[in-house]
PDB file of C-alpha atoms in Angstrom:
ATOM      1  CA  UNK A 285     143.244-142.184 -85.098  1.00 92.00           C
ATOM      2  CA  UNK A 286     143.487-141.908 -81.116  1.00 96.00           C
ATOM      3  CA  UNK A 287     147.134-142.405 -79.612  1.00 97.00           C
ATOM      4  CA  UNK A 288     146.891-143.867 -76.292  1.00 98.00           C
ATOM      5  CA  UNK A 289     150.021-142.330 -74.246  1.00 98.00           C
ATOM      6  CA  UNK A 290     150.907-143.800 -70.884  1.00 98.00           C
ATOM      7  CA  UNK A 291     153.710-143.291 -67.949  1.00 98.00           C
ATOM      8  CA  UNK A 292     155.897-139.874 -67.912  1.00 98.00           C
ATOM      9  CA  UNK A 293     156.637-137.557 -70.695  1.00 98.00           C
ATOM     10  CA  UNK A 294     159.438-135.961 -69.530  1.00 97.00           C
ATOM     11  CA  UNK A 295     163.473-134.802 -71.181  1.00 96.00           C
ATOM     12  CA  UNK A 296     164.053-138.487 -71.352  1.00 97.00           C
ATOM     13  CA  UNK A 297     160.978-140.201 -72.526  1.00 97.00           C
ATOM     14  CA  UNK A 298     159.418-137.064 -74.538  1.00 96.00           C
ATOM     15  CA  UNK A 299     161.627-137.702 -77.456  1.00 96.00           C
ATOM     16  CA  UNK A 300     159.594-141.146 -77.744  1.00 97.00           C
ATOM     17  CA  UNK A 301     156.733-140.236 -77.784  1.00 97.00           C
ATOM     18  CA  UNK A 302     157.674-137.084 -80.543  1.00 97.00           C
ATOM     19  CA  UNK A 303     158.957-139.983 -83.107  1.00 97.00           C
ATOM     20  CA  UNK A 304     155.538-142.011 -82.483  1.00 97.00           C
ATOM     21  CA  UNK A 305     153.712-138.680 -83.287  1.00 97.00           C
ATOM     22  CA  UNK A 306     155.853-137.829 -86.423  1.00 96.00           C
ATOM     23  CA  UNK A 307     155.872-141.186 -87.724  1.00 96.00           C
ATOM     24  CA  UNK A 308     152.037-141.305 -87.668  1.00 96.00           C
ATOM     25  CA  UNK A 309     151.892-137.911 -89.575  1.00 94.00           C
ATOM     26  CA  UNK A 310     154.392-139.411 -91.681  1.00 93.00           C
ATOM     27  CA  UNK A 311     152.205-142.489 -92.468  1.00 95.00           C
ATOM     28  CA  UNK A 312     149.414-139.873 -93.371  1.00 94.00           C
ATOM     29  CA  UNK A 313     147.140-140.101 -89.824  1.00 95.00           C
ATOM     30  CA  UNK A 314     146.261-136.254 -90.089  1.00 94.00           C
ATOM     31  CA  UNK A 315     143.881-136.185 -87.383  1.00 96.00           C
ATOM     32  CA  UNK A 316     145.240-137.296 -84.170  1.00 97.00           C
ATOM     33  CA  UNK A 317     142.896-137.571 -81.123  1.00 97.00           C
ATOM     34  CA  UNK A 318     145.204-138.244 -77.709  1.00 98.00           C
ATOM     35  CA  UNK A 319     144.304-140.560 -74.859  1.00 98.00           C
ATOM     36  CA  UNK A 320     146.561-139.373 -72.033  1.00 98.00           C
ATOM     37  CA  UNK A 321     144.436-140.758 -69.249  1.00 98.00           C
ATOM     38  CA  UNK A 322     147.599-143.088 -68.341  1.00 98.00           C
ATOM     39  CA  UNK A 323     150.169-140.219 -68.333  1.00 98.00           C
ATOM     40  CA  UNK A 324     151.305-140.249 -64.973  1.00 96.00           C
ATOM     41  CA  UNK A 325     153.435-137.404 -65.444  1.00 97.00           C
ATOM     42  CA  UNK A 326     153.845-134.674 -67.709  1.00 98.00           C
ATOM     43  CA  UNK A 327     156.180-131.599 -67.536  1.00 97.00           C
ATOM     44  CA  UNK A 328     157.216-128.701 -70.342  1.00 95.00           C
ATOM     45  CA  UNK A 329     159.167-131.153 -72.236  1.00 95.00           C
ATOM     46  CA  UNK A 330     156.319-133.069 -72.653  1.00 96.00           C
ATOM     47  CA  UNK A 331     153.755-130.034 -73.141  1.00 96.00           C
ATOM     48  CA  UNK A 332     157.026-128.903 -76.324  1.00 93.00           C
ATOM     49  CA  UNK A 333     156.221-131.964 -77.585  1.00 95.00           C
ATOM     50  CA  UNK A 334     152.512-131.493 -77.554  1.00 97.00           C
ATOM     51  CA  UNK A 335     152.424-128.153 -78.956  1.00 95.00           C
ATOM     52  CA  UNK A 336     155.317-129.257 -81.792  1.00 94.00           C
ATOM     53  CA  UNK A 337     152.645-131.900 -82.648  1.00 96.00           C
ATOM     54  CA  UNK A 338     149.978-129.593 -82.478  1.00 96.00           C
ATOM     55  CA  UNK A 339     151.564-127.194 -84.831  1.00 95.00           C
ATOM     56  CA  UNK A 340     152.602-129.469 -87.729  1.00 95.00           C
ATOM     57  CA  UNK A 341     149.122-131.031 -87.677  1.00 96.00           C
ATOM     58  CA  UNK A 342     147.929-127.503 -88.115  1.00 95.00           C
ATOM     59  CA  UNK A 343     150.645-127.015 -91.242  1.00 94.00           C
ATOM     60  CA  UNK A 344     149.751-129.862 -92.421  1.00 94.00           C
ATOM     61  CA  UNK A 345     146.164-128.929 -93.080  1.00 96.00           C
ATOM     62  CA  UNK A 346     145.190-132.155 -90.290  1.00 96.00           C
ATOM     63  CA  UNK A 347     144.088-131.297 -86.665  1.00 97.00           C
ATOM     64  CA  UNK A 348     144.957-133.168 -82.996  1.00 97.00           C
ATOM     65  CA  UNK A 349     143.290-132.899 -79.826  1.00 97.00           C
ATOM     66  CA  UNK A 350     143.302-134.317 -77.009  1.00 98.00           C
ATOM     67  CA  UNK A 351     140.142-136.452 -76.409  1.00 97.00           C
ATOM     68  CA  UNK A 352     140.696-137.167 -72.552  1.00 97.00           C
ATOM     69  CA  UNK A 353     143.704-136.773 -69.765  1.00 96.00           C
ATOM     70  CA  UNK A 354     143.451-136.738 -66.059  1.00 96.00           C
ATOM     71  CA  UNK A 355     143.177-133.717 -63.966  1.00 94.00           C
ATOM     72  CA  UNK A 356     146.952-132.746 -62.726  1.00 95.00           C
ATOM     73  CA  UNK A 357     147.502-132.711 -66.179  1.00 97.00           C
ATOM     74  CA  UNK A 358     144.049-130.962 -67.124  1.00 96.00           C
ATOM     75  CA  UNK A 359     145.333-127.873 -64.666  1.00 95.00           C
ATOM     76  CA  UNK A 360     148.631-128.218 -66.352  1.00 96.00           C
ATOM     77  CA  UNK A 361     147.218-126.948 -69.343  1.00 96.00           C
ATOM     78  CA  UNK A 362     144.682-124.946 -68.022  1.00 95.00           C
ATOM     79  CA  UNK A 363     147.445-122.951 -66.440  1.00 94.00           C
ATOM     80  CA  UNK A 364     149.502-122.574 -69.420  1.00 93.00           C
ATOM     81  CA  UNK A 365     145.684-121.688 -71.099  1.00 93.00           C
ATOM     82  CA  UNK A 366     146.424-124.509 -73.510  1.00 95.00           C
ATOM     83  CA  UNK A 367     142.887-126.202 -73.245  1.00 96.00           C
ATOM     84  CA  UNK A 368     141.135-124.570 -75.777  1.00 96.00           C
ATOM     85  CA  UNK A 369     144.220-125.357 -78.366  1.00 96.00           C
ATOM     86  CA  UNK A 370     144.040-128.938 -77.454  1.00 97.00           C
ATOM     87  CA  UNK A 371     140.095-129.253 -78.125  1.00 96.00           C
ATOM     88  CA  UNK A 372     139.272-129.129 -74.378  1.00 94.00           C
ATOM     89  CA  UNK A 373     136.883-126.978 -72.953  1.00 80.00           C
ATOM     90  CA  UNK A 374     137.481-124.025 -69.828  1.00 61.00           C
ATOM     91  CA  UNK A 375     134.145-126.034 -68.135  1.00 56.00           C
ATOM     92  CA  UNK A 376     136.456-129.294 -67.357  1.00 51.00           C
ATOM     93  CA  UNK A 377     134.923-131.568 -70.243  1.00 52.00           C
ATOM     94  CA  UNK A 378     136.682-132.180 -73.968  1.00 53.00           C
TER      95      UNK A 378
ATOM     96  CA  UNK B 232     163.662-132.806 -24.476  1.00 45.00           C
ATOM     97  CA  UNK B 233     160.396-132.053 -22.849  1.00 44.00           C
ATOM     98  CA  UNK B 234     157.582-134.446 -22.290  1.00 42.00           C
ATOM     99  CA  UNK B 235     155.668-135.568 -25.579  1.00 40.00           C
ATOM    100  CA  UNK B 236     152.055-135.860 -26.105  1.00 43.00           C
ATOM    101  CA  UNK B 237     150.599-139.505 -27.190  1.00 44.00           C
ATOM    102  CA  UNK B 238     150.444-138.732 -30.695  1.00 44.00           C
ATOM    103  CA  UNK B 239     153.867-137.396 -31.136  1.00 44.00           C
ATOM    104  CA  UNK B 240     156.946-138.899 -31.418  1.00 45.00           C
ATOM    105  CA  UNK B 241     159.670-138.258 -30.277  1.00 47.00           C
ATOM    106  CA  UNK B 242     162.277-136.404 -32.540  1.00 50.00           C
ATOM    107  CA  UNK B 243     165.199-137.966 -33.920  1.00 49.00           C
ATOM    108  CA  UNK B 244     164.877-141.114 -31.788  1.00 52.00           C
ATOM    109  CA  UNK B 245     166.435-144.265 -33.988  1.00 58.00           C
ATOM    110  CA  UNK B 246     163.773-146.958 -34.249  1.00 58.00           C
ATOM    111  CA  UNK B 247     161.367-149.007 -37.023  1.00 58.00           C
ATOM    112  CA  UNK B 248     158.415-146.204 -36.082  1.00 51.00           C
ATOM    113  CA  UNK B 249     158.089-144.324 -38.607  1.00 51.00           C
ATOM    114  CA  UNK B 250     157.970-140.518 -37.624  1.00 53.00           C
ATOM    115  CA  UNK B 251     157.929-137.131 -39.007  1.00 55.00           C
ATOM    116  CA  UNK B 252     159.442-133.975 -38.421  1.00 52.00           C
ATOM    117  CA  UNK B 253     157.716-132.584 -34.880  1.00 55.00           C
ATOM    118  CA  UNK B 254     158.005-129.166 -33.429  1.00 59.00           C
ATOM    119  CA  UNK B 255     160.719-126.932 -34.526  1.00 67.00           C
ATOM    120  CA  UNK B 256     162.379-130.251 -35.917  1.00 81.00           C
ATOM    121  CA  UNK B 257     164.048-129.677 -39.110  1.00 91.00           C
ATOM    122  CA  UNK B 258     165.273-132.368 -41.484  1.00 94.00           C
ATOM    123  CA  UNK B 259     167.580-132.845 -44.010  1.00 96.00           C
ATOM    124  CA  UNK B 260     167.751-135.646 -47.182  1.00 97.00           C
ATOM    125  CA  UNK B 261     169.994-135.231 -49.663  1.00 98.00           C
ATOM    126  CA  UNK B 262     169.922-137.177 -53.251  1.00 98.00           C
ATOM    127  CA  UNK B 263     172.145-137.071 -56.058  1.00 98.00           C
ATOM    128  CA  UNK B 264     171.783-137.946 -59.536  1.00 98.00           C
ATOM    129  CA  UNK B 265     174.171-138.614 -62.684  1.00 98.00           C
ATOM    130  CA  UNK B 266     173.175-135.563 -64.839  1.00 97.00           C
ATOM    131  CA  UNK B 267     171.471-137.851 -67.232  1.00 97.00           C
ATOM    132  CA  UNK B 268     167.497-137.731 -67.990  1.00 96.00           C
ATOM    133  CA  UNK B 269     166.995-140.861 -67.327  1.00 97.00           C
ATOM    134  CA  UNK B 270     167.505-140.125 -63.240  1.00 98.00           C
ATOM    135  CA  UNK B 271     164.780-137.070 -63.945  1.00 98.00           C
ATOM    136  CA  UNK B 272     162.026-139.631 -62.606  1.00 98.00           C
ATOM    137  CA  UNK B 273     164.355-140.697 -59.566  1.00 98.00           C
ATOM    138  CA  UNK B 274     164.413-137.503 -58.054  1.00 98.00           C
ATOM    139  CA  UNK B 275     160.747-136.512 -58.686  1.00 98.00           C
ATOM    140  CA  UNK B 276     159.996-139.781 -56.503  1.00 97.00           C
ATOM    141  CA  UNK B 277     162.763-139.140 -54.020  1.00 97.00           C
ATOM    142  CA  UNK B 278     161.266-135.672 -53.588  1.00 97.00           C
ATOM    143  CA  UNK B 279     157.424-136.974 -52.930  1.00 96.00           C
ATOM    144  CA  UNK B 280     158.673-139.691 -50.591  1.00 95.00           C
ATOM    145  CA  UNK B 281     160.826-136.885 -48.856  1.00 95.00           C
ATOM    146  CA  UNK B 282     157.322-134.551 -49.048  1.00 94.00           C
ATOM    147  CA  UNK B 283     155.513-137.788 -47.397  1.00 92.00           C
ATOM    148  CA  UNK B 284     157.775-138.029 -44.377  1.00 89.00           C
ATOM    149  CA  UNK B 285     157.044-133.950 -43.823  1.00 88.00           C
ATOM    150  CA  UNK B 286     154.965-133.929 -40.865  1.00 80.00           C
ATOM    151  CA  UNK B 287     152.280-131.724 -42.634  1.00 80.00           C
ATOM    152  CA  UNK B 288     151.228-133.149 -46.197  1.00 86.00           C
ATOM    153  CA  UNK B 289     151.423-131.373 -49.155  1.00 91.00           C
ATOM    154  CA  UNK B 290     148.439-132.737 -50.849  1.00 89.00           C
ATOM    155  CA  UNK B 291     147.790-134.176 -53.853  1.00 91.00           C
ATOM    156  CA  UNK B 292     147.847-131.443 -56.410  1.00 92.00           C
ATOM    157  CA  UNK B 293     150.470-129.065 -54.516  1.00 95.00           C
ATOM    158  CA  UNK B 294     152.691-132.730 -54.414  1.00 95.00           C
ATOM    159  CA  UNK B 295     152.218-132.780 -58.423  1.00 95.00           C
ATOM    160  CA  UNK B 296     152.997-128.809 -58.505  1.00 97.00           C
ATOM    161  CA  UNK B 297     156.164-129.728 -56.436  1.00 97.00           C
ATOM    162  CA  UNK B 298     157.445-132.817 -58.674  1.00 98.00           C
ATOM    163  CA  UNK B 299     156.733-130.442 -61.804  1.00 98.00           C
ATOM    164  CA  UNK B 300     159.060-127.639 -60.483  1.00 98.00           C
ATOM    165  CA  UNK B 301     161.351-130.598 -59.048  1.00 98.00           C
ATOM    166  CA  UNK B 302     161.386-131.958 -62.889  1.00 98.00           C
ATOM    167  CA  UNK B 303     161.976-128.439 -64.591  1.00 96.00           C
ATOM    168  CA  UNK B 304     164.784-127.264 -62.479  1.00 96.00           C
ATOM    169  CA  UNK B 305     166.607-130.712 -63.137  1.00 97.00           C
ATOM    170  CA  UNK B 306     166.062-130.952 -66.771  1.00 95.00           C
ATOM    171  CA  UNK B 307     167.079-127.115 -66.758  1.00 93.00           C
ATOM    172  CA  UNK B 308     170.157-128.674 -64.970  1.00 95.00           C
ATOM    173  CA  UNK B 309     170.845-131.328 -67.112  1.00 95.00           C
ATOM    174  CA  UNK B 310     170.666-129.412 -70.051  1.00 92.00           C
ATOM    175  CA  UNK B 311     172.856-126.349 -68.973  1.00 92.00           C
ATOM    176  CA  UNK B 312     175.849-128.927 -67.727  1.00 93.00           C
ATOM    177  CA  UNK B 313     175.442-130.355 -70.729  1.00 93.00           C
ATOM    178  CA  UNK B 314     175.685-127.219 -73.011  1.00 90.00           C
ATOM    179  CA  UNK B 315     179.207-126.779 -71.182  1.00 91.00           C
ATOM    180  CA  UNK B 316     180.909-130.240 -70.699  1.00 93.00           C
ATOM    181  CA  UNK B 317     180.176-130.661 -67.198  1.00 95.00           C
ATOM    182  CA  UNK B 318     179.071-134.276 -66.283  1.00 97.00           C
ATOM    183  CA  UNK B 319     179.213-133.484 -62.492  1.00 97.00           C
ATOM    184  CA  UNK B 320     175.946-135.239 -60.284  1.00 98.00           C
ATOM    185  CA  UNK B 321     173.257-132.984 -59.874  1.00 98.00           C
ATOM    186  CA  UNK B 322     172.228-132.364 -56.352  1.00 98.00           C
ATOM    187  CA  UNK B 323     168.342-131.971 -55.131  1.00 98.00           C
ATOM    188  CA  UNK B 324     168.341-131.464 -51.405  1.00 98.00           C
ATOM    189  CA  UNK B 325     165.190-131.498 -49.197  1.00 97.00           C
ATOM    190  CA  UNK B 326     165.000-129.887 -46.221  1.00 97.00           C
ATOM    191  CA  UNK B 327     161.637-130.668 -43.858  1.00 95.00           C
ATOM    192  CA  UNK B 328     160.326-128.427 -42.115  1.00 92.00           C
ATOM    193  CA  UNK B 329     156.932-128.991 -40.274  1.00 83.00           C
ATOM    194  CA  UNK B 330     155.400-125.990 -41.921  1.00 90.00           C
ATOM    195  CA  UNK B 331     157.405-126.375 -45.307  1.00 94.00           C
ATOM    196  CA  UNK B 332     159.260-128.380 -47.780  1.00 96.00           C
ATOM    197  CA  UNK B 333     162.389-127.199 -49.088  1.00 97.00           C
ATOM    198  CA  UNK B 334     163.913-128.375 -51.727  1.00 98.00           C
ATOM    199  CA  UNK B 335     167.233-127.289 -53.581  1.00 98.00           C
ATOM    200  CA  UNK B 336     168.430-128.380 -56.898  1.00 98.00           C
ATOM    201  CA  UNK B 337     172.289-127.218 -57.434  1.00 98.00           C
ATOM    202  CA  UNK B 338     174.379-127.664 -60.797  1.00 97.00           C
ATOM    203  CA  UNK B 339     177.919-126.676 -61.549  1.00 96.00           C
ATOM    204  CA  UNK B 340     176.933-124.897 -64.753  1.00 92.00           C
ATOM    205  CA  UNK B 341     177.314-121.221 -64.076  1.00 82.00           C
ATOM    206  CA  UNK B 342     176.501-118.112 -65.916  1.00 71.00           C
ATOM    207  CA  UNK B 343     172.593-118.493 -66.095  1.00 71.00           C
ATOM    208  CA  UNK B 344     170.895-115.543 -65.826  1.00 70.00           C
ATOM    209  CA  UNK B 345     167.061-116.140 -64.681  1.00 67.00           C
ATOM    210  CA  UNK B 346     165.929-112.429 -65.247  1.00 67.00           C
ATOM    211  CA  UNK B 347     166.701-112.427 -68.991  1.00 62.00           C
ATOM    212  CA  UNK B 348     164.820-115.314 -69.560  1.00 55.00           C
ATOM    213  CA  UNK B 349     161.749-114.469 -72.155  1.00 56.00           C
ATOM    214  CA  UNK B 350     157.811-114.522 -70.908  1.00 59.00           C
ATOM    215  CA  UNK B 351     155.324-116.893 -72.587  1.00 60.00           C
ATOM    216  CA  UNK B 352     153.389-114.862 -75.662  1.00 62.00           C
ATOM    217  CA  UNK B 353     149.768-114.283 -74.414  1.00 63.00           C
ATOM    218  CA  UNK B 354     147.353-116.760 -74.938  1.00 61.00           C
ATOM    219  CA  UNK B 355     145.564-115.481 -77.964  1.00 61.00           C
ATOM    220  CA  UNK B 356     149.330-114.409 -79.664  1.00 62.00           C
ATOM    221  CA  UNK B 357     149.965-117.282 -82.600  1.00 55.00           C
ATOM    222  CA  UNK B 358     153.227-117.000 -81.480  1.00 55.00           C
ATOM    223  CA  UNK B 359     152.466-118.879 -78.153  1.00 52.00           C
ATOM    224  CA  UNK B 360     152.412-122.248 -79.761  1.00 45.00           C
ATOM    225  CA  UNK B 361     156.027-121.910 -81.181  1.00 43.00           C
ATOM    226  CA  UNK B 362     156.831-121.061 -77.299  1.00 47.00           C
ATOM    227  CA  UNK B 363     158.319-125.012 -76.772  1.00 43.00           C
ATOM    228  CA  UNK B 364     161.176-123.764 -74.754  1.00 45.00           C
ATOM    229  CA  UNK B 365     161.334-121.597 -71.217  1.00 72.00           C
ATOM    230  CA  UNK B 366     158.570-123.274 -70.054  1.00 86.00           C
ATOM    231  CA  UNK B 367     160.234-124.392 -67.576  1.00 91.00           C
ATOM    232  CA  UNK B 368     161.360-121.630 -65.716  1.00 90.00           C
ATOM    233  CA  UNK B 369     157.641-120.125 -65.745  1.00 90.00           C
ATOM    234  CA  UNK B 370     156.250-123.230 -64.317  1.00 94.00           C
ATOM    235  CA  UNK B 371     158.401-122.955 -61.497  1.00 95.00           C
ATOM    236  CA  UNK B 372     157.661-119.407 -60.910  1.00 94.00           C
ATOM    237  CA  UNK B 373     154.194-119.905 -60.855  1.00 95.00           C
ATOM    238  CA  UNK B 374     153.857-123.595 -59.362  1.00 96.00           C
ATOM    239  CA  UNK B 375     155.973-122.964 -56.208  1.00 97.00           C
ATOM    240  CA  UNK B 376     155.573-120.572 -53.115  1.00 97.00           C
ATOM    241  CA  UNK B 377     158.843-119.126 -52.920  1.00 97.00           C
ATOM    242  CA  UNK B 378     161.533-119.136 -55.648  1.00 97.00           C
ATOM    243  CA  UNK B 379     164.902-118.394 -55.232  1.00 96.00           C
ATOM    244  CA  UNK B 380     167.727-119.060 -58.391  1.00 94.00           C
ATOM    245  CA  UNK B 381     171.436-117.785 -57.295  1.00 94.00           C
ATOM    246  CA  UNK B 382     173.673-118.804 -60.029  1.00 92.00           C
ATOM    247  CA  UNK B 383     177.299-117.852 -60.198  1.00 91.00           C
ATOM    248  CA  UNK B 384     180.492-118.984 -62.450  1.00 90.00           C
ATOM    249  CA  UNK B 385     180.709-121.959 -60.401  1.00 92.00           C
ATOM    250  CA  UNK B 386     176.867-123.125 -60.494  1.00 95.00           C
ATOM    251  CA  UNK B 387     173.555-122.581 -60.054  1.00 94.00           C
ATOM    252  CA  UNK B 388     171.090-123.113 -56.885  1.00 96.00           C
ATOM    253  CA  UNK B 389     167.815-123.122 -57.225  1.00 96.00           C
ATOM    254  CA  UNK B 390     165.598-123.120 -53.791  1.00 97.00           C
ATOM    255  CA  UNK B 391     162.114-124.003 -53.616  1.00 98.00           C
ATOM    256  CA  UNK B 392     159.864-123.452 -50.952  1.00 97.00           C
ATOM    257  CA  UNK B 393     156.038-124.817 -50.335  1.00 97.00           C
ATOM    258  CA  UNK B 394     154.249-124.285 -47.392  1.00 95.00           C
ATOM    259  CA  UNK B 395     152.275-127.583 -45.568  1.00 88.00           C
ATOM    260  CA  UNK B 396     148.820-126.882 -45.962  1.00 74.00           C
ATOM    261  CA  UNK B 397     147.847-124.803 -48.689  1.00 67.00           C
ATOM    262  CA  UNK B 398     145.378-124.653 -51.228  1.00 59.00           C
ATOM    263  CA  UNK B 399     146.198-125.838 -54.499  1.00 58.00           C
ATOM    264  CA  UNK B 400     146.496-122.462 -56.833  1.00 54.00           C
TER     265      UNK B 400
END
């Protein structure tokens, strides 16, 4: 299943975009790939949301990654040496 | 004022040109926002318009490094008034400088203590996936050139500082 995600994940829109995440484990998609190409901003309440989504896929025996984003957010998570938890590489590609 | 060159204009002189901060010119814009997260993406903007008008660019990535710590040190604002009743704007001021960008984000929640925040597990400690909040103030830290929180009972400041032309860390 790949969620698209567009615009900001920030305080106020990061709760949306948790729901969409749980209701899609909920509905039994345990394997999530992530599409944030369109994110045009992402800060640590997005990257909590991330990792909250990361871990329950984990619990839950499923797996998420994220198949492609852009490059501000790429060194985002490079920084916060998140890549290789998300499925992307340390050479730049997923 | 002494003589200008052609391809500066002069400073503070009223007028549809569009100019930027020249010189030892310093500038001040001042925004503020209903502590609400909806107004998180207002001031992110408002700071990389103010960041445009600079008369050295930040680039793109240092821009994006800017908005982030811009973003963390409201929503750290936001949330703290919050936590105490306070519904008092939020301030983000921005202060030009040819050679730097200032920018300062004041709240009246007091009492916050930014040395006893908690580190980020290392990267290959499980634990650093349960790490979802104090992100925040890291990503400042590390984003910015200069940090600078003062926070006292009657608020908190904190003062950002990025130099114009830089390489993106």
């Amino acid at each position: 299943m790949v969620v698209r995600v567009s615009g900001d994940v920030d305080l106020a829109t990061a709760p949306r975009l948790r729901a969409s995440l749980l209701d899609l484990a909920g509905r039994g998609h345990r394997h999530l790939e992530l599409d944030l190409r369109l994110v045009d901003f992402l800060d640590s309440s997005g990257i909590g949301v991330l990792l909250g989504a990361l871990r329950r896929a984990r619990l839950a025996g499923g797996s998420l990654r994220i198949a492609a984003c852009g490059d501000e957010l790429r060194q985002l998570l490079s920084l916060l040496d998140l890549e290789a938890a998300f499925g992307l590489d340390g050479a730049g590609r997923p | 004022m002494t003589g200008r060159t052609g391809d500066e204009a002069p400073d503070g002189a009223p007028g549809g040109v569009p100019e930027r901060t020249t010189g030892d010119a310093q500038h001040v814009v001042e925004l503020e926002i209903p502590p609400r997260n909806a107004y998180l993406a207002v001031a992110r903007r408002f700071v990389a318009a103010a960041a445009a008008a600079n008369r050295v660019e930040l680039g793109a990535a240092r821009l994006n490094n800017l908005q982030l710590a811009v973003s963390e040190a409201c929503t750290n604002a936001i949330n703290a008034q919050a936590a105490r009743g306070i519904d008092d704007a939020i301030a983000i001021r921005c202060t030009l400088r040819g050679e730097a960008i200032e920018v300062t984000i004041s709240d009246r929640a007091g009492g916050f203590d930014p040395d006893a925040e908690v580190g980020l597990p290392a990267p290959d400690d499980p634990r650093r996936l349960d790490f979802e909040h104090g992100l925040g103030l890291q990503l400042m830290k590390v984003l910015t050139d200069q940090l600078e929180i003062r926070s006292s009972e009657l608020g908190t400041n904190v003062h950002v500082v990025m130099w114009s032309g830089r390489a993106a860390c």
